XYZ file of C-alpha atoms in Angstrom:
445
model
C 0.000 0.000 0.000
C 0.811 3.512 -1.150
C 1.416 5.939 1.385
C 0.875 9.386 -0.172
C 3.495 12.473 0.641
C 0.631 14.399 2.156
C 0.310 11.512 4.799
C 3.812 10.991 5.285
C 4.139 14.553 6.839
C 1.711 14.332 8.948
C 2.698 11.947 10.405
C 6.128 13.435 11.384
C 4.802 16.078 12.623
C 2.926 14.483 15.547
C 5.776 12.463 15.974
C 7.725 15.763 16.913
C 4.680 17.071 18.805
C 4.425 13.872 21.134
C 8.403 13.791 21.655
C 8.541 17.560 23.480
C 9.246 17.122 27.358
C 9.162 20.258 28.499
C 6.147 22.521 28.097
C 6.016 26.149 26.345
C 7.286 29.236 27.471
C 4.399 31.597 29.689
C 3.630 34.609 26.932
C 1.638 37.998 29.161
C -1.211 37.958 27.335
C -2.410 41.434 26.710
C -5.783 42.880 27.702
C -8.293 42.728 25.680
C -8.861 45.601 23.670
C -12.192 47.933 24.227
C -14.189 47.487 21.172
C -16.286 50.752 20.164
C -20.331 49.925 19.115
C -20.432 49.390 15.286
C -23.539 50.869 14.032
C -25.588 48.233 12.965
C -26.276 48.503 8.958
C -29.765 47.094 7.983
C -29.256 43.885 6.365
C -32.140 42.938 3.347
C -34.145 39.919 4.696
C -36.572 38.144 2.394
C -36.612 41.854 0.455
C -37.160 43.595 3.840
C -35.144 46.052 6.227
C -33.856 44.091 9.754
C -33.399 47.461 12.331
C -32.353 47.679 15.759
C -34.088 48.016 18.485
C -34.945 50.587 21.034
C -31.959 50.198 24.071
C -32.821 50.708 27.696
C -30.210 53.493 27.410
C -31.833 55.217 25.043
C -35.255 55.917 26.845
C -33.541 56.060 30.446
C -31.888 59.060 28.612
C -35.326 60.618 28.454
C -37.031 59.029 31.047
C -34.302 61.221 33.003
C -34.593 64.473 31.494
C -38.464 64.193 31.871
C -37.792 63.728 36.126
C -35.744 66.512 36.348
C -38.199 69.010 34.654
C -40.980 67.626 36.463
C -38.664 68.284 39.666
C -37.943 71.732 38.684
C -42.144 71.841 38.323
C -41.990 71.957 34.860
C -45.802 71.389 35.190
C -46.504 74.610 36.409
C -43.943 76.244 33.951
C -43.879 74.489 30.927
C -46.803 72.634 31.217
C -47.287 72.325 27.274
C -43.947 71.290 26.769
C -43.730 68.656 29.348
C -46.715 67.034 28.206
C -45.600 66.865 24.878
C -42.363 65.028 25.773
C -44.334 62.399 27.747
C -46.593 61.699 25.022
C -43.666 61.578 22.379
C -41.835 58.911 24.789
C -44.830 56.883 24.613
C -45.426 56.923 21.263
C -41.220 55.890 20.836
C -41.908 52.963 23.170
C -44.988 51.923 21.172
C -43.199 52.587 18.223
C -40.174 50.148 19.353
C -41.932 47.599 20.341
C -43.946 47.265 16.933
C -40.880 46.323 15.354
C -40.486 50.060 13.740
C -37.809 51.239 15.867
C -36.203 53.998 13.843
C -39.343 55.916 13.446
C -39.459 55.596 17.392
C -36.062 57.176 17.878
C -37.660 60.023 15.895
C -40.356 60.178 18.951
C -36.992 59.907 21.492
C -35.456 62.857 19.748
C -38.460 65.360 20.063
C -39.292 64.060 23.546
C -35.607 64.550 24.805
C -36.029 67.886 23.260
C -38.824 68.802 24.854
C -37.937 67.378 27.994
C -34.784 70.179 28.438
C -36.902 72.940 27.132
C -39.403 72.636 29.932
C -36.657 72.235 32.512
C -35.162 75.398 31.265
C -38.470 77.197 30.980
C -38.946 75.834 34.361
C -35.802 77.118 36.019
C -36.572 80.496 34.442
C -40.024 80.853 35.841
C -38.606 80.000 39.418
C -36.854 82.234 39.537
C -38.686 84.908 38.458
C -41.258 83.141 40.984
C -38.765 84.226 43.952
C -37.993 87.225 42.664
C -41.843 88.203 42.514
C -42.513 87.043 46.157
C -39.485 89.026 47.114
C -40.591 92.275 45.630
C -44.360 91.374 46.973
C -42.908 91.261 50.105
C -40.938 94.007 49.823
C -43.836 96.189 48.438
C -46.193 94.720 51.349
C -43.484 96.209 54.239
C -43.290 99.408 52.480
C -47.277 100.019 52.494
C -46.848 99.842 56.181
C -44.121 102.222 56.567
C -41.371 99.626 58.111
C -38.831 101.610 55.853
C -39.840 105.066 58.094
C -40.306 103.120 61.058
C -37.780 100.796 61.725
C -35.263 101.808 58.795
C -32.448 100.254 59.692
C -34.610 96.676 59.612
C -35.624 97.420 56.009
C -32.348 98.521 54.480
C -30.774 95.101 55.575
C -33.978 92.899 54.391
C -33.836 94.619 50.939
C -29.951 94.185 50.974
C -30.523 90.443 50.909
C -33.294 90.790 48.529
C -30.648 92.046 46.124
C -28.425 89.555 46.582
C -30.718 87.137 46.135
C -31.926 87.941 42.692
C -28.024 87.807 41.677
C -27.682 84.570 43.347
C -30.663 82.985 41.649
C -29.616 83.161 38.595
C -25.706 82.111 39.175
C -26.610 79.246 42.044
C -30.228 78.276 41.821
C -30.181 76.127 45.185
C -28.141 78.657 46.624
C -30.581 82.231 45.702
C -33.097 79.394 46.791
C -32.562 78.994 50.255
C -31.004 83.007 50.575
C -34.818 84.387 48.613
C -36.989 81.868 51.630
C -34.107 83.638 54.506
C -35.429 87.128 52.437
C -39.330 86.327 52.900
C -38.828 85.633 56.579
C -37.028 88.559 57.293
C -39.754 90.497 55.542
C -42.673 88.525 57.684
C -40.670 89.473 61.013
C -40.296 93.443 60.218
C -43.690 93.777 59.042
C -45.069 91.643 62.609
C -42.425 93.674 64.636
C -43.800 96.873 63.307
C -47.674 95.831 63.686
C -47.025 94.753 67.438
C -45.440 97.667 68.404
C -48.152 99.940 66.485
C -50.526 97.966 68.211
C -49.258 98.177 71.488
C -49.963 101.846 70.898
C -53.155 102.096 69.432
C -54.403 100.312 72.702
C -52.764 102.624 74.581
C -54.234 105.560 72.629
C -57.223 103.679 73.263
C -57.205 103.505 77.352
C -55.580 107.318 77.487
C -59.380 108.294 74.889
C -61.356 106.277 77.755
C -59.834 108.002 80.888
C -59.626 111.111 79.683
C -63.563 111.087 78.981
C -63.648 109.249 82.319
C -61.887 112.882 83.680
C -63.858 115.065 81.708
C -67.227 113.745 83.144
C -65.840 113.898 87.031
C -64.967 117.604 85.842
C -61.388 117.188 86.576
C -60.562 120.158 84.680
C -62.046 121.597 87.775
C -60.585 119.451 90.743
C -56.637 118.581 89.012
C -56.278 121.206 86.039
C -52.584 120.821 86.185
C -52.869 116.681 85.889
C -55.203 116.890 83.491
C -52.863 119.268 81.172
C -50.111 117.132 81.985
C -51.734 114.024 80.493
C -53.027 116.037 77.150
C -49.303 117.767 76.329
C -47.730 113.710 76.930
C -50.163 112.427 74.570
C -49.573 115.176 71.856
C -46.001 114.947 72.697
C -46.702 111.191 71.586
C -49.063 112.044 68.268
C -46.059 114.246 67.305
C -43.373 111.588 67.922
C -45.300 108.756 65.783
C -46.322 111.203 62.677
C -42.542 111.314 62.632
C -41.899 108.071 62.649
C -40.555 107.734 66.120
C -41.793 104.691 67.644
C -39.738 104.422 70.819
C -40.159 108.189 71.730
C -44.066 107.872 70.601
C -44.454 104.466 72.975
C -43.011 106.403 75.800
C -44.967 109.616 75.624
C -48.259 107.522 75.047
C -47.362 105.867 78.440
C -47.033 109.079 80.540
C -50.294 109.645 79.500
C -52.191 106.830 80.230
C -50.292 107.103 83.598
C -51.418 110.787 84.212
C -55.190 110.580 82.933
C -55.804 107.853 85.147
C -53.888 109.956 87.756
C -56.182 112.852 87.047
C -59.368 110.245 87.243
C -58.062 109.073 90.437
C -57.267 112.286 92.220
C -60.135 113.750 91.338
C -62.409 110.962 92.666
C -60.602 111.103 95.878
C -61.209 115.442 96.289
C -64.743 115.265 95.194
C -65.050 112.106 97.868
C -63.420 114.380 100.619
C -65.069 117.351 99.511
C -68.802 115.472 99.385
C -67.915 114.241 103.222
C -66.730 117.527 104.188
C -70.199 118.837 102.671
C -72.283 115.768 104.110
C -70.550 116.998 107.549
C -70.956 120.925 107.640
C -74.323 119.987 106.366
C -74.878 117.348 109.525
C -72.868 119.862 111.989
C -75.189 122.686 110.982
C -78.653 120.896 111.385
C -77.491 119.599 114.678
C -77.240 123.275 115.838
C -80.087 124.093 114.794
C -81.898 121.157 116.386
C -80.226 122.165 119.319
C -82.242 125.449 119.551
C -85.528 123.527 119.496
C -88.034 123.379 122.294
C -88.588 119.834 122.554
C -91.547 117.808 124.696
C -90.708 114.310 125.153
C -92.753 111.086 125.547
C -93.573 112.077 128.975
C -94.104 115.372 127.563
C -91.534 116.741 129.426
C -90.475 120.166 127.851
C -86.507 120.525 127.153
C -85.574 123.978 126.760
C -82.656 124.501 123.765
C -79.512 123.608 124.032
C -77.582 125.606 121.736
C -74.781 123.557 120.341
C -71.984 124.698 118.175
C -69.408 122.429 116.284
C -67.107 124.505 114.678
C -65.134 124.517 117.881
C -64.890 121.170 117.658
C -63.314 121.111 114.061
C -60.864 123.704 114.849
C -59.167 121.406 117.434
C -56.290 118.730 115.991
C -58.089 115.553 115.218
C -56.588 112.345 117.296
C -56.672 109.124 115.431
C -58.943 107.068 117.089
C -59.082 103.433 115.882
C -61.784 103.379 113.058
C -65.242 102.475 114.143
C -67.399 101.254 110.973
C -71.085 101.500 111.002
C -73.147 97.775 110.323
C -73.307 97.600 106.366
C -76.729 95.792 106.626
C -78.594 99.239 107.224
C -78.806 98.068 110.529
C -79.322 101.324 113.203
C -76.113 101.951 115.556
C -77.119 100.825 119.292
C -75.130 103.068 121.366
C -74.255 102.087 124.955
C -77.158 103.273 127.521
C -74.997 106.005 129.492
C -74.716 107.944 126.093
C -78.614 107.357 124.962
C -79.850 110.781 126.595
C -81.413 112.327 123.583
C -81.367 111.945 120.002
C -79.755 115.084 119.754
C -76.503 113.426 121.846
C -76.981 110.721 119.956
C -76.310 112.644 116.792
C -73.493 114.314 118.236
C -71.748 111.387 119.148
C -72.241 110.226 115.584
C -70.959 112.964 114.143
C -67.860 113.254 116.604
C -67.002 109.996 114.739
C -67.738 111.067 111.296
C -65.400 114.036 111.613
C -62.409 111.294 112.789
C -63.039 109.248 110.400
C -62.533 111.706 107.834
C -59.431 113.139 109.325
C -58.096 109.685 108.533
C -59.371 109.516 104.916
C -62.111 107.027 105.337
C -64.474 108.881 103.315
C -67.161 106.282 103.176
C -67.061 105.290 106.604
C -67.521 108.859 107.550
C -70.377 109.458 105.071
C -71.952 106.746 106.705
C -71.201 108.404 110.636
C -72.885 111.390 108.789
C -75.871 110.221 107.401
C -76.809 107.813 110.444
C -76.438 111.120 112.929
C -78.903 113.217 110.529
C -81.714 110.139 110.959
C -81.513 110.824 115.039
C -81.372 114.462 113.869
C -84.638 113.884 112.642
C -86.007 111.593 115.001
C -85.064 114.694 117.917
C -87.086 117.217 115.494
C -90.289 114.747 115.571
C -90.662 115.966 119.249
C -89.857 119.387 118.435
C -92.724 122.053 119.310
C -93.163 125.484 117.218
C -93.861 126.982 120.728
C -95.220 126.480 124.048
C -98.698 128.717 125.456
C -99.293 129.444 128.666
C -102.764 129.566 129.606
C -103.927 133.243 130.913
C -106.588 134.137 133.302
C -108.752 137.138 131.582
C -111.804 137.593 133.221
C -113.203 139.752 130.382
C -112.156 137.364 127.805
C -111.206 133.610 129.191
C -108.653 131.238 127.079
C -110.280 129.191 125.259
C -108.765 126.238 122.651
C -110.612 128.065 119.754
C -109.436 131.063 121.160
C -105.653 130.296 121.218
C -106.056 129.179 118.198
C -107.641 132.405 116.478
C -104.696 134.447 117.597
C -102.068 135.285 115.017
C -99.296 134.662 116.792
C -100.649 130.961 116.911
C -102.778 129.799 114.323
C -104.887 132.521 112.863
C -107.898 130.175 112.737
C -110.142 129.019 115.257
C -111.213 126.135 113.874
C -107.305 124.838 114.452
C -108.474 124.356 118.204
C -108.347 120.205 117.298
C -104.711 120.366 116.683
C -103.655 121.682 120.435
C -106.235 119.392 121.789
C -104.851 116.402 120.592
C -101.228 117.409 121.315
C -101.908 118.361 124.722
C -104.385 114.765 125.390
C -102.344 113.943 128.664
C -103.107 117.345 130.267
C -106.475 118.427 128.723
C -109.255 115.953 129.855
C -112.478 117.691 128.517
C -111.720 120.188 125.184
C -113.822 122.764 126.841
C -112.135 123.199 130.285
C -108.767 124.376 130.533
C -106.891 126.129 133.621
C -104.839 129.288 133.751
C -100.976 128.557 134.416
C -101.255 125.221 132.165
C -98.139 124.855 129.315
C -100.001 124.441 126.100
C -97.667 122.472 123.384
C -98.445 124.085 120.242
C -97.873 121.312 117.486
C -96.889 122.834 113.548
C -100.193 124.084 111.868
């Protein structure tokens, strides 16, 4: 058998291959080289196109670009645009998966498109959106004066206003956070100034009340000088805040609260002493002129007057006794039985302590002294008698009950007789007999 020369070699050479006994040198094996994408080139199939499909990448791209508008609320900015780019992704990914992926990455394209426009419409209208609630803000404190009254407030809240608007547009995050610092500031001066205008206006408020409260007690009268004193502080304090003065204002407006009420108070306290003092000249001078009275009592017993006169008594220094308060249940005062002589003491007495009582300012206890003596006043006049008659023996012309009673000096009219009668009961048994020598109490007409 024929071996052929192709054989032959062959052989040999696994011969040589099967004799080696020591194994191949280790060769570093470089790394594999990074291989770029090759664009895919449609490839005719069966007289069609074959093209690739949509990658992952590819819509992630503009899945992405769609967040960050909708973060930088591209819906309220760009609401058009946005919309559009959602809708165009949609239509790519329907597009893709209906084996027409080219025509999809037309859809990619516009929606990627649209996607940046609306986030940098979106960027632009925030910050024009913190711009405009700066300058709102800034408008809203000046309306209210904060740049008059508290100045140097204002001047450093629209300093950072300023540098916010630069910031915005060089470091969005950053003219973020400085234009919501701005806005508070703002809030803070325009609450500062209406707390401290408020404060005032309820000052201005309680200074209008007293001062009415002064003008009906007729202070002008009783404390003209308070009363002045409290109107010049509160125009001192109208002057201070038309000027823009809020500190100097505040403190004016105070004083005058302070002196109206002084003036109210004062002049409560005068026309209280005053009324007493009248209440007790007005006491002291009816119990003088009870004291002159020709009294009969129960017993019809006559008492002759007793003039009394108490201005002696209120020239003398008053002591201070301990204060001695009348019962506030309208009960009558019982004094002890040593001092129960008369009514008229009685009175006295009261009045004594009215007049100490208002040496030590106790106006209403005093009043009280006062009024209670003028009741026994009263009670002492009750027995009073206009005059007394003595009966006289004319032979020609005998006294008679009618006949008292006709003279002028007495009545004027007989037919008064009825009124001495029944006065004089315990000492005139029968109307029509009467004795010479007997006291006749003649009773008021």
């Amino acid at each position: 058998m024929k071996i052929s020369k192709l054989s032959l070699m062959v052989v040999v050479a696994l011969a040589l291959t099967a004799c080696q006994t020591a194994p191949p040198p280790v060769v570093d094996t470089p790394p594999p080289e990074v291989v770029k994408p090759v664009e895919v080139k449609p490839i005719p199939v069966d007289g069609g196109i074959l093209q690739e499909a949509l990658t992952d990448t590819e819509v992630q791209e503009v899945e992405a670009a769609i967040k960050a508008a909708e973060e930088a609320d591209g819906a309220i900015f760009a609401p058009e645009l946005l919309d559009k780019s959602k809708k165009d992704l949609e239509e790519a990914k329907k597009l893709g998966s209906t084996g027409n992926p080219n025509e999809g990455r037309k859809f990619l394209a516009s929606a990627l498109e649209a996607a940046k426009e609306a986030l940098k419409v979106a960027k632009a209208g925030q910050v024009s959106r913190w711009i405009d609630l700066m300058n709102t803000s800034d408008q809203k404190a000046l309306s209210v004066s904060t740049d008059k009254f508290l100045p140097e407030n204002y001047v450093l809240a629209s300093g950072k206003k300023a540098e916010a608007q630069t910031l915005l547009s060089t470091d969005y995050p950053g003219g973020k956070a400085l234009s919501e610092d701005v806005l508070k500031q703002y809030s803070a001066l325009i609450q500062e100034l209406d707390e401290k205008t408020g404060e005032i206006d309820r000052i201005k408020k309680d200074i209008t009340s007293r001062l009415a409260e002064a003008e009906a007690l007729e202070a002008f009268i009783w404390v003209p000088e308070t009363l002045e004193a409290a109107n010049d502080a509160y125009f001192q304090g109208a002057n201070a805040y038309k000027k823009y003065n809020l500190s100097e204002s505040l403190e004016a407006y105070t004083q005058a609260r302070f002196l109206a009420g002084k003036a109210v108070q004062d002049t409560r306290s005068q026309k209280a002493e005053k009324e007493t003092e009248d209440l007790m000249l007005e006491t002291m001078r009816k119990i003088e002129r009870a004291s002159n009275l020709i009294i009969v009592d129960d017993k019809d017993n006559i008492q002759n007057p007793e003039p009394w006169d108490g201005s002696e008594h209120l020239k003398k220094t008053a002591p201070q006794p301990q204060s001695f308060l009348l019962p506030t249940d309208g009960t009558p005062l019982v004094l002890e039985e040593e001092s129960r002589v008369t009514y008229l003491s009685m009175a006295k007495d009261l009045w004594f302590k009215g007049v100490d009582e208002k040496n030590l300012g106790n106006y209403p206890a005093a009043n009280q002294y006062f009024l209670e003596s003028q009741k026994y006043i009263r009670m002492y006049e009750a027995l009073a008698v206009d005059k007394l008659y003595t009966v006289r023996l004319i032979p020609e012309r005998r006294d008679a009950l009618w006949r008292i009673a006709e003279y002028s000096s007495i009545y004027g009219d007989p037919l008064q007789w009825p009124l001495i009668w029944k006065r004089n009961k315990k000492l005139i048994q029968n109307p029509d007999l009467i004795f010479p020598g007997w006291q006749l109490i003649i009773p008021p007409k």
